[in-house]
Tab-separated table of C-alpha atoms and ligand atoms in Angstrom:
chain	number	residue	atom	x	y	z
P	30	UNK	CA	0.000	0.000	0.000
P	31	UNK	CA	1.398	3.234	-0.699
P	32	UNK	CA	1.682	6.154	1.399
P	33	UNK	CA	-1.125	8.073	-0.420
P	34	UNK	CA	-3.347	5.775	0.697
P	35	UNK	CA	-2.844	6.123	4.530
P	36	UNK	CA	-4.800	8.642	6.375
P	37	UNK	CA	-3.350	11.530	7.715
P	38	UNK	CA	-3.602	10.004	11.509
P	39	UNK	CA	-1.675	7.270	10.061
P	40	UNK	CA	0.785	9.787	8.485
P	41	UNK	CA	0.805	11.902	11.680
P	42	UNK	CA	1.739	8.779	13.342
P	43	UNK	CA	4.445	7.507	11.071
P	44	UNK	CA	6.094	10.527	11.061
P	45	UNK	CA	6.031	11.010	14.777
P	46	UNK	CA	7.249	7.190	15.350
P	47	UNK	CA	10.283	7.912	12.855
P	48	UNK	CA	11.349	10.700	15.196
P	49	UNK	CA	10.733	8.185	18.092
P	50	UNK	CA	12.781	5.892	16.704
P	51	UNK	CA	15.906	8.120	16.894
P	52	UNK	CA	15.211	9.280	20.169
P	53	UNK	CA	14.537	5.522	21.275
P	54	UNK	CA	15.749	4.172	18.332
P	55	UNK	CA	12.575	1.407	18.229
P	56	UNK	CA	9.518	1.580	16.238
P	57	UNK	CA	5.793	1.414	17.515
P	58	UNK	CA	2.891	0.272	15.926
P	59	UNK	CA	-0.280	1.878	16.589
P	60	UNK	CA	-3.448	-0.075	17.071
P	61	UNK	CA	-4.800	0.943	13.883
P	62	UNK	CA	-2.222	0.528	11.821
P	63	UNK	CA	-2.407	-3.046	12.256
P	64	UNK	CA	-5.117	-5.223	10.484
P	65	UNK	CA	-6.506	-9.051	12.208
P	66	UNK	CA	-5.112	-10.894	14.424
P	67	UNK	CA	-3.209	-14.044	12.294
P	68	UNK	CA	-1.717	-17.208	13.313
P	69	UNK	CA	1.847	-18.200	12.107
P	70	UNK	CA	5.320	-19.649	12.962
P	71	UNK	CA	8.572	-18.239	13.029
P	72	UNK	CA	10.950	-19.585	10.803
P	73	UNK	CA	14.241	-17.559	11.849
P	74	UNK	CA	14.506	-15.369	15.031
P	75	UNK	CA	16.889	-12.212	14.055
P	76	UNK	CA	18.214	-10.153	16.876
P	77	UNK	CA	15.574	-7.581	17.213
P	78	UNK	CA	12.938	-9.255	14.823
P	79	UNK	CA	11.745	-12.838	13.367
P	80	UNK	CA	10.453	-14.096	10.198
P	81	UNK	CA	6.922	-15.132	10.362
P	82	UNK	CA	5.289	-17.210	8.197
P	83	UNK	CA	1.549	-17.266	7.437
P	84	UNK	CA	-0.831	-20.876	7.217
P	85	UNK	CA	-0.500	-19.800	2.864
P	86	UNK	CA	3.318	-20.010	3.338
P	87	UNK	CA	3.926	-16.284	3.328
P	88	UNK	CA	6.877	-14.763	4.665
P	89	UNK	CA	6.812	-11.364	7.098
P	90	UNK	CA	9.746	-9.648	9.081
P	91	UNK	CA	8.089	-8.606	12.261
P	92	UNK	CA	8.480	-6.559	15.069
P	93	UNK	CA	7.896	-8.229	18.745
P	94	UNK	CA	5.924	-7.123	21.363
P	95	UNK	CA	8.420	-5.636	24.108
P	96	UNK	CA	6.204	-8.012	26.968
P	97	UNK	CA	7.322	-10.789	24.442
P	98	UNK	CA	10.424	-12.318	26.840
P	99	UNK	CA	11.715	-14.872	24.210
P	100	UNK	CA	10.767	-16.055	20.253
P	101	UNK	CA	12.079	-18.880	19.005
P	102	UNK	CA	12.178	-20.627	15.324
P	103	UNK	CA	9.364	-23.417	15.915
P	104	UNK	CA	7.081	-21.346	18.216
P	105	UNK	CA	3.188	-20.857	17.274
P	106	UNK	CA	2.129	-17.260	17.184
P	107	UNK	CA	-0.318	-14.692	17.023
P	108	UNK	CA	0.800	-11.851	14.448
P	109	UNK	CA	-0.847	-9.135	13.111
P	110	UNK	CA	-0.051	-7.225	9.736
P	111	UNK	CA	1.239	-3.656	9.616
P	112	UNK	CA	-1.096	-1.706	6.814
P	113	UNK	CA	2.414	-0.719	5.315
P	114	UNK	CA	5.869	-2.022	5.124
P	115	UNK	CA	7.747	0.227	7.299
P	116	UNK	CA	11.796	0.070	7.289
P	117	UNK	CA	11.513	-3.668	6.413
P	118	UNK	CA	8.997	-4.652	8.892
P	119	UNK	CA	5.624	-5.919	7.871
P	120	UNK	CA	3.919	-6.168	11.710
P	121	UNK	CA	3.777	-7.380	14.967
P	122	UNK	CA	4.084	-10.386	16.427
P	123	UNK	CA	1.673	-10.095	19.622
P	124	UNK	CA	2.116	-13.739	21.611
P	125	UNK	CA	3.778	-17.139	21.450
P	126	UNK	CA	1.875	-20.484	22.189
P	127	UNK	CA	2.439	-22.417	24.508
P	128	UNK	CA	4.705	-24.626	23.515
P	129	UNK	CA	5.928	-28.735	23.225
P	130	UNK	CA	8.886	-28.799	24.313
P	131	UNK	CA	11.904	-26.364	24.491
P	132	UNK	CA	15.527	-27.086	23.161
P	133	UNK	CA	17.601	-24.918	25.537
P	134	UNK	CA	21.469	-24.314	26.046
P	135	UNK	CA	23.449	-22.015	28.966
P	136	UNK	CA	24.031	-18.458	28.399
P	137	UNK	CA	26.221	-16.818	30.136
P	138	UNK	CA	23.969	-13.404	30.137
P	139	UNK	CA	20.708	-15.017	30.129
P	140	UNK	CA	21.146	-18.267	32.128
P	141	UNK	CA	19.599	-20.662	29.542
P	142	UNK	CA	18.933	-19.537	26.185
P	143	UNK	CA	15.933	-21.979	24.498
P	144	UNK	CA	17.173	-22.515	20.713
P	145	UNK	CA	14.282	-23.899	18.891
P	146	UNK	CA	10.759	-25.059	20.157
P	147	UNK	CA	8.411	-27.736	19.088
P	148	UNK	CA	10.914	-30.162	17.841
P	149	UNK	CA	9.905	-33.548	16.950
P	150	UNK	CA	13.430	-35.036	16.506
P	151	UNK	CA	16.655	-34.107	17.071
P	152	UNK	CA	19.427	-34.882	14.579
P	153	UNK	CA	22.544	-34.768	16.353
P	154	UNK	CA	25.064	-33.882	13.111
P	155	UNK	CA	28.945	-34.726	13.587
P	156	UNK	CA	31.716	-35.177	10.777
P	157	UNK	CA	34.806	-37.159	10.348
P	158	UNK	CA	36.212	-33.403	9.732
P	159	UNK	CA	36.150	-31.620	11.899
P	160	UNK	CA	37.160	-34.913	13.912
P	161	UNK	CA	34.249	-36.954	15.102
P	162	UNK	CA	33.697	-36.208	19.339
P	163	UNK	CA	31.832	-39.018	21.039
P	164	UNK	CA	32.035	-36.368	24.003
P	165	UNK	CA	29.745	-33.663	21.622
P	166	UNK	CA	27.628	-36.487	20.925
P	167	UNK	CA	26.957	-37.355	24.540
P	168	UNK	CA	26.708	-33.472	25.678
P	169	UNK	CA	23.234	-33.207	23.401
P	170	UNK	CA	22.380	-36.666	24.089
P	171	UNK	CA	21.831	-35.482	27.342
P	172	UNK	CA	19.713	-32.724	25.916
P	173	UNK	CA	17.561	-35.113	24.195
P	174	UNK	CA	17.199	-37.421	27.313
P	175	UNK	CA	16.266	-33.958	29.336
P	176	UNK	CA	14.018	-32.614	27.063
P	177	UNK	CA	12.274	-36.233	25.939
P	178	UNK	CA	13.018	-35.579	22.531
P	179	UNK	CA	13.619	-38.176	20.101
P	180	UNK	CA	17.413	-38.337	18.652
P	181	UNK	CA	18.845	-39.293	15.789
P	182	UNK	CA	22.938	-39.667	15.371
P	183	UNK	CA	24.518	-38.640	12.287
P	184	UNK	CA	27.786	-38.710	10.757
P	185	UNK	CA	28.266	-36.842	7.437
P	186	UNK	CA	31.971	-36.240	5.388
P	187	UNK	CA	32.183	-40.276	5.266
P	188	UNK	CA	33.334	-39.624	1.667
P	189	UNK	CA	36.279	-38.433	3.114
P	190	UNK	CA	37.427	-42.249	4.602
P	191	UNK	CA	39.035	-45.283	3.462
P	192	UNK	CA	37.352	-49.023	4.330
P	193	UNK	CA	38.995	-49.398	7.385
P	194	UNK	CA	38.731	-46.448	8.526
P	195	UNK	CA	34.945	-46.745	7.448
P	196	UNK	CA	34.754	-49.552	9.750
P	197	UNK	CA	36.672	-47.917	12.628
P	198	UNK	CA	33.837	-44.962	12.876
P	199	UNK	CA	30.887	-48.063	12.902
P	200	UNK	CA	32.792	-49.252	15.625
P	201	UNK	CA	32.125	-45.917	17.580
P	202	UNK	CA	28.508	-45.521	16.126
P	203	UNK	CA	27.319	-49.189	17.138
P	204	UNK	CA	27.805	-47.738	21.584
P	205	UNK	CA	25.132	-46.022	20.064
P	206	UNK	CA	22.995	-48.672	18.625
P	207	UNK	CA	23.379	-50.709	21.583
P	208	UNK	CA	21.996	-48.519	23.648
P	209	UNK	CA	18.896	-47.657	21.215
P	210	UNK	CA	20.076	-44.689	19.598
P	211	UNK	CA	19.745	-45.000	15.701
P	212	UNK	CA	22.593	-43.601	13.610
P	213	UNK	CA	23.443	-42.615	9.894
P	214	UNK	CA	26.554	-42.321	7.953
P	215	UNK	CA	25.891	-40.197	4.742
P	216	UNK	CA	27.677	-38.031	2.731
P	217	UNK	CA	26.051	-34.398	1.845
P	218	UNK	CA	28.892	-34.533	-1.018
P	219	UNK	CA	28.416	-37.563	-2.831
P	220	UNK	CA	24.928	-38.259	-1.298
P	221	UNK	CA	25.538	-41.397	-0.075
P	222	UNK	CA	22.617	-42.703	1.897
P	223	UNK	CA	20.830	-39.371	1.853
P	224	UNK	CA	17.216	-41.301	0.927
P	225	UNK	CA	17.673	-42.657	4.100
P	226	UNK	CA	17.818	-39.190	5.691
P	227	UNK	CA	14.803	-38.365	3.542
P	228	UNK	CA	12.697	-41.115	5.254
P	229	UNK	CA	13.800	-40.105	9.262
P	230	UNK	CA	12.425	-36.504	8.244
P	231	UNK	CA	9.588	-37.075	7.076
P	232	UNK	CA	7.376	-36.651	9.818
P	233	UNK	CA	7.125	-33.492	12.024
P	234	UNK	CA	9.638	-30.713	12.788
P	235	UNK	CA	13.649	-32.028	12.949
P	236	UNK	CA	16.710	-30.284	13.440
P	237	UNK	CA	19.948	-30.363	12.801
P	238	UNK	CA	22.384	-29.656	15.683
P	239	UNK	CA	25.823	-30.202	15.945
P	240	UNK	CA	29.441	-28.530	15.751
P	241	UNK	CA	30.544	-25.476	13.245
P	242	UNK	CA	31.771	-27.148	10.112
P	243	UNK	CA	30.177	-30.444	9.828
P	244	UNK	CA	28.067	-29.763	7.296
P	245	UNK	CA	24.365	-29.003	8.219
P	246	UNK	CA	23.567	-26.147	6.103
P	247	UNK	CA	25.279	-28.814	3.067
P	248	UNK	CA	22.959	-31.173	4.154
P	249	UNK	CA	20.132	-29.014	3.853
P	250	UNK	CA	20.941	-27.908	0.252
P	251	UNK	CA	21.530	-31.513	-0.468
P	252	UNK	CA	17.640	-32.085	0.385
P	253	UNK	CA	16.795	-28.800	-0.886
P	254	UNK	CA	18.545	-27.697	-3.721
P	255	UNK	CA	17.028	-24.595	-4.176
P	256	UNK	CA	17.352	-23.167	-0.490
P	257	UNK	CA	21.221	-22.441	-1.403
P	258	UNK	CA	22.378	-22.376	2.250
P	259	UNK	CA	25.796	-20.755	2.807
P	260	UNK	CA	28.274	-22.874	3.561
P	261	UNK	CA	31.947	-22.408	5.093
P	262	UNK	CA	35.098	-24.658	4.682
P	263	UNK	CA	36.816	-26.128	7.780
P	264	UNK	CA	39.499	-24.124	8.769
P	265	UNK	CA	43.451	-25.237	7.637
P	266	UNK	CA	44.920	-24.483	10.555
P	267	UNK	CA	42.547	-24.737	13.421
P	268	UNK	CA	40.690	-27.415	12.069
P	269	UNK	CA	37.522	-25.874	12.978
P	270	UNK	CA	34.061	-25.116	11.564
P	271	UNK	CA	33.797	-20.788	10.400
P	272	UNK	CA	30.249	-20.501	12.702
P	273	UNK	CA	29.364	-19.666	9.252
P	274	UNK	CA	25.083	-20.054	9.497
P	275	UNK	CA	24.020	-17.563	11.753
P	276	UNK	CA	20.513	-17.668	12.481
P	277	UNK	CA	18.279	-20.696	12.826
P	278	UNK	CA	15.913	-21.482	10.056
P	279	UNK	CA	13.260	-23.705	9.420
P	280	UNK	CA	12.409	-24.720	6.379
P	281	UNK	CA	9.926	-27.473	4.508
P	282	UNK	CA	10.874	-30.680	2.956
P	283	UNK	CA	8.810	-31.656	-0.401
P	284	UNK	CA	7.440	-35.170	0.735
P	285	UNK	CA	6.261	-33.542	4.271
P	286	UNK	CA	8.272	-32.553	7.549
P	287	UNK	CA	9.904	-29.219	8.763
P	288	UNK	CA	13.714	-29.064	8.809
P	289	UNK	CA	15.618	-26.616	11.003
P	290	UNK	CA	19.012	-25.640	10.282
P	291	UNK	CA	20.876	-24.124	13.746
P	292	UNK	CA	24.352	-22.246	13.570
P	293	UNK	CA	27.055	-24.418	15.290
P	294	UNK	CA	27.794	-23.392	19.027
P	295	UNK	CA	31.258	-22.403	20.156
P	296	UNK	CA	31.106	-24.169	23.601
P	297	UNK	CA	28.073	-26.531	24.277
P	298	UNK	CA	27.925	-26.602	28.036
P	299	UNK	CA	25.521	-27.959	29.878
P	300	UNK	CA	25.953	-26.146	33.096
P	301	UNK	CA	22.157	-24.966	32.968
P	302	UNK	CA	21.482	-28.716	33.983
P	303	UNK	CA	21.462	-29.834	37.847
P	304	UNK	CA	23.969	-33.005	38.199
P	305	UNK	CA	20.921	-35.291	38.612
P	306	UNK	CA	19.787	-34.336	35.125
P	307	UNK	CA	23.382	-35.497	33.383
P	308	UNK	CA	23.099	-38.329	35.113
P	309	UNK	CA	19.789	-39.242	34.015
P	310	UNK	CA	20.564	-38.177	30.512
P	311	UNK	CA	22.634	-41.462	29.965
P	312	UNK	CA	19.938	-43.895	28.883
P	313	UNK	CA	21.707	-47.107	30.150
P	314	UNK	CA	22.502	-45.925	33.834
P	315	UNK	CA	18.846	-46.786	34.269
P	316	UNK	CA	18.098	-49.436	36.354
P	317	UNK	CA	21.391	-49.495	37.784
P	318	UNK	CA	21.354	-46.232	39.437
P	319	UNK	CA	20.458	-46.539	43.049
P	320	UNK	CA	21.703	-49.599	43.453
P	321	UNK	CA	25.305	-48.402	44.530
P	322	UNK	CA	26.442	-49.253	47.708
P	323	UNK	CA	26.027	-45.682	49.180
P	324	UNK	CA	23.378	-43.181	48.806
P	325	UNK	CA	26.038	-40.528	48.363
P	326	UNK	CA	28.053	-42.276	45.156
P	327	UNK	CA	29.572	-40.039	43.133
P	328	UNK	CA	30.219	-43.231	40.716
P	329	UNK	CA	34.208	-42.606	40.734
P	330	UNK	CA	36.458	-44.752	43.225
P	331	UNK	CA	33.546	-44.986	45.662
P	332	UNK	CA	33.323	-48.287	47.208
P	333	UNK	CA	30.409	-50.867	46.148
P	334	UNK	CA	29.572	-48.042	42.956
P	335	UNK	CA	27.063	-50.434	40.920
P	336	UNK	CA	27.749	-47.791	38.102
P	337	UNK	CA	31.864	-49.046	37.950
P	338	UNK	CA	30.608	-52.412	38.033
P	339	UNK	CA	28.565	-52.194	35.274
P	340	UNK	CA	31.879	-50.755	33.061
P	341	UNK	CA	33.799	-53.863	34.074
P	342	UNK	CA	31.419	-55.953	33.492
P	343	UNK	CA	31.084	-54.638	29.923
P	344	UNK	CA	27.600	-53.086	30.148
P	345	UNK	CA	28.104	-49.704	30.161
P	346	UNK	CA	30.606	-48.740	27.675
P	347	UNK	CA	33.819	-47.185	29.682
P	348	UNK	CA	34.031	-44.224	26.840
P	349	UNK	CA	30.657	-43.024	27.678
P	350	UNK	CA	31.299	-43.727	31.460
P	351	UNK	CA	34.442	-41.072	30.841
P	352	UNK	CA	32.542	-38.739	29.073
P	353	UNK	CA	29.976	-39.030	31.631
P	354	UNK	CA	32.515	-37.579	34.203
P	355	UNK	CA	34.178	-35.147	32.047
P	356	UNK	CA	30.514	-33.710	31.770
P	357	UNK	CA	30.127	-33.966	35.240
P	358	UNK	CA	33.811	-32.071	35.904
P	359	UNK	CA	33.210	-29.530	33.436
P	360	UNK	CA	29.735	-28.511	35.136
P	361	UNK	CA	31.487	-27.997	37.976
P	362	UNK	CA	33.781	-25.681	36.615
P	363	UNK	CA	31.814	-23.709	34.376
P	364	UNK	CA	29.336	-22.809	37.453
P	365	UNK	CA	32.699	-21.314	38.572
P	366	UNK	CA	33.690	-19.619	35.907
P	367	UNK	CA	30.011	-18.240	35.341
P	368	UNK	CA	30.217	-17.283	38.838
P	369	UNK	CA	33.298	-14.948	38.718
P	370	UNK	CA	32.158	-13.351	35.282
P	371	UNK	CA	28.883	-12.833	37.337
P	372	UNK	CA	31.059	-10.636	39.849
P	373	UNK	CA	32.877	-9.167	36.855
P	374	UNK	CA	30.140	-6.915	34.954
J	415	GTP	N1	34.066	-33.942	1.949
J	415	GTP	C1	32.905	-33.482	2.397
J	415	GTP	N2	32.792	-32.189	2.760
J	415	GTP	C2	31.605	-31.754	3.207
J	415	GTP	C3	30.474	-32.605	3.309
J	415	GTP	N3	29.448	-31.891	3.824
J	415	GTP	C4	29.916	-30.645	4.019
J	415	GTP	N4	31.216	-30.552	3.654
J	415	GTP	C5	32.054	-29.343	3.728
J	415	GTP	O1	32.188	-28.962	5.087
J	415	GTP	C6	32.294	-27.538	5.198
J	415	GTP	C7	31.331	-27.036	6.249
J	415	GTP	O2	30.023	-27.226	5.811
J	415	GTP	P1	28.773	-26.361	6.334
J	415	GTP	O3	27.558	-26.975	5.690
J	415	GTP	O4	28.990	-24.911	6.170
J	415	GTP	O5	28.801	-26.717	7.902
J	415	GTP	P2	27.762	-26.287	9.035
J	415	GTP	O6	27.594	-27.443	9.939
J	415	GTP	O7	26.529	-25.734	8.437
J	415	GTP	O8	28.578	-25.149	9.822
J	415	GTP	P3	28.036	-23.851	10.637
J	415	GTP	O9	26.994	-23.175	9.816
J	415	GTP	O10	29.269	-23.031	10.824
J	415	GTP	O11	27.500	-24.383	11.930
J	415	GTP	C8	32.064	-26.986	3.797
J	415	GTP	O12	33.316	-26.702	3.219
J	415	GTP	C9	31.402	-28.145	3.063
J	415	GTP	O13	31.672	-28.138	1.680
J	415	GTP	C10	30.631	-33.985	2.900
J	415	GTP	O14	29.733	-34.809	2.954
J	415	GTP	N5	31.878	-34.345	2.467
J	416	MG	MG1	25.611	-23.906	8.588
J	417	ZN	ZN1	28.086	-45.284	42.005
């Protein structure tokens, strides 16, 4: 709509909200500047706006309410639309949903920070470049465990390997499998095994999650061709992913299913969690915990641990078990850490 076609309230308004905006530098919309109230979903959160999209598959940038704490990609929300683009932004987004379920991560400003919302399945992306980490795997396993979301383990690059050391990485995948969790070895390159991929997705909302440079955003431009993702090599001399995606996005796959593509995270701590909850997030501790001799174990050298036992004995697999403690160590010292920087600002 143009201009012309406003009122002169509207105008009046406009005007008076522009010099607003560089004394407060933020943009109000006035009740009647804004048409019905619309339901939608956001398919990327920006910094101070998100992407909407409408039931017809429309696209809007919009504004947030300021009583709107956090939006995430994946949330349900009521929207409405401005009666003019105004510097880029189409409306407001008035209220989020309730929602399904939350995936969250620690912040050091905010305390937790929820990522996405909604999510049916979690697809836990790692790479033989940069090198595979069981102890990555594990951190969002617990996530999954936490959160009750369904996970799915995947290891993309496996282009990049010879036979054996094709069959060294199933070795590492099947602790996995015994324990329940399903896993993939693809390729986004060569699209090996990528119809496979196609099937897990299917159904509901997924997304990807997983360390800078392992190829997510490849991924999704290997299912959707015409998305053209940007995509970052691995770094020569670090060895590292560029944190080249980033904003979450969601996006929908042709034969059904939402995908979400998430920008890698730096540090993946999990020091939002109470101990208890790392503890439960290992699947096959179940059954056993409790049974240790005291009420107290922490599950190291303690006497009688029924956890140990269960590593000796060849149930629980001792890399997980190690992991398990690392997690448990490095809790302990980000709450530290957190603390000081706390003190600091
Ligand atoms: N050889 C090989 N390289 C791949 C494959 N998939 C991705 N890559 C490369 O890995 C690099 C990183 O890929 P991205 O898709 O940007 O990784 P990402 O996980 O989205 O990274 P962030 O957005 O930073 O979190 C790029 O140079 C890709 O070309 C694969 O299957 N095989
Ligand atoms: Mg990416
Ligand atoms: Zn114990």
């Amino acid at each position: 709509m143009s201009k012309r076609r406003l009122t002169q309230n509207q105008q009046r308004r406009i005007q008076s909200n522009h010099h607003k905006r560089i004394s407060k530098k933020e943009f109000e919309w006035q009740d009647d500047m804004l048409g019905e109230v619309e339901q939608g979903i956001i398919v990327t959160r920006h910094a101070k706006h998100a992407d909407v999209e409408t039931t017809s598959g429309e696209i809007y940038r919009c504004n947030l309410r300021r009583t709107l704490k956090n939006v995430v990609v994946g949330d349900q929300v009521s929207w409405r639309k401005g009666s003019e683009q105004l510097q880029g932004i189409s409306g407001v987004i008035e209220a989020v949903y309730p929602r399904k379920n939350e995936l969250t991560r620690p912040d050091y400003y905010d305390g937790i920070k929820v990522m996405a919302s909604n999510i049916d399945q979690i697809i836990i992306v790692s790479a033989v470049l940069p090198q595979l980490s069981l102890n990555i795997i594990d951190r969002y396993l617990v996530i999954c465990e936490t959160a009750n979301i369904p996970a799915l383990i995947v290891l993309n690059k496996i282009d990049l390997l010879s036979a054996e050391e094709r069959e060294e990485v199933q070795k590492e995948l099947a602790i996995y499998e015994k324990i329940g969790y399903e896993t993939l070895c693809l390729s986004a390159d060569t699209g090996e095994n990528m119809e496979e991929l196609h099937r897990y997705l299917a159904k509901g909302t997924s997304i990807f999650v997983g360390q800078s440079g392992v190829g997510k955003s490849s991924l999704i431009n290997q299912l959707l061709p015409e998305v053209n993702a940007l995509t970052g090599a691995v770094s020569d001399t670090s060895g590292l992913g560029q944190h080249t995606t980033t904003a979450s996005r969601l996006y929908h796959l042709k034969q059904g299913g939402n995908l979400i593509d998430s920008p890698g995270i730096r540090e993946f701590g999990l020091w939002h969690l109470e101990a208890d909850q790392i503890t439960n997030g290992y699947r096959e501790f179940n059954g056993i915990l409790g049974t240790c001799k005291f009420r107290d174990c922490k599950h190291k050298e303690d006497p009688g641990c029924a956890l140990r036992e269960a590593v000796e004995q060849g149930k629980i697999d001792a890399v997980r078990f190690e992991n398990y403690h690392r997690l448990i160590e490095s809790r302990e010292e980000s709450k530290s850490q957190r603390h000081f920087r706390k003190e600091d600002i």
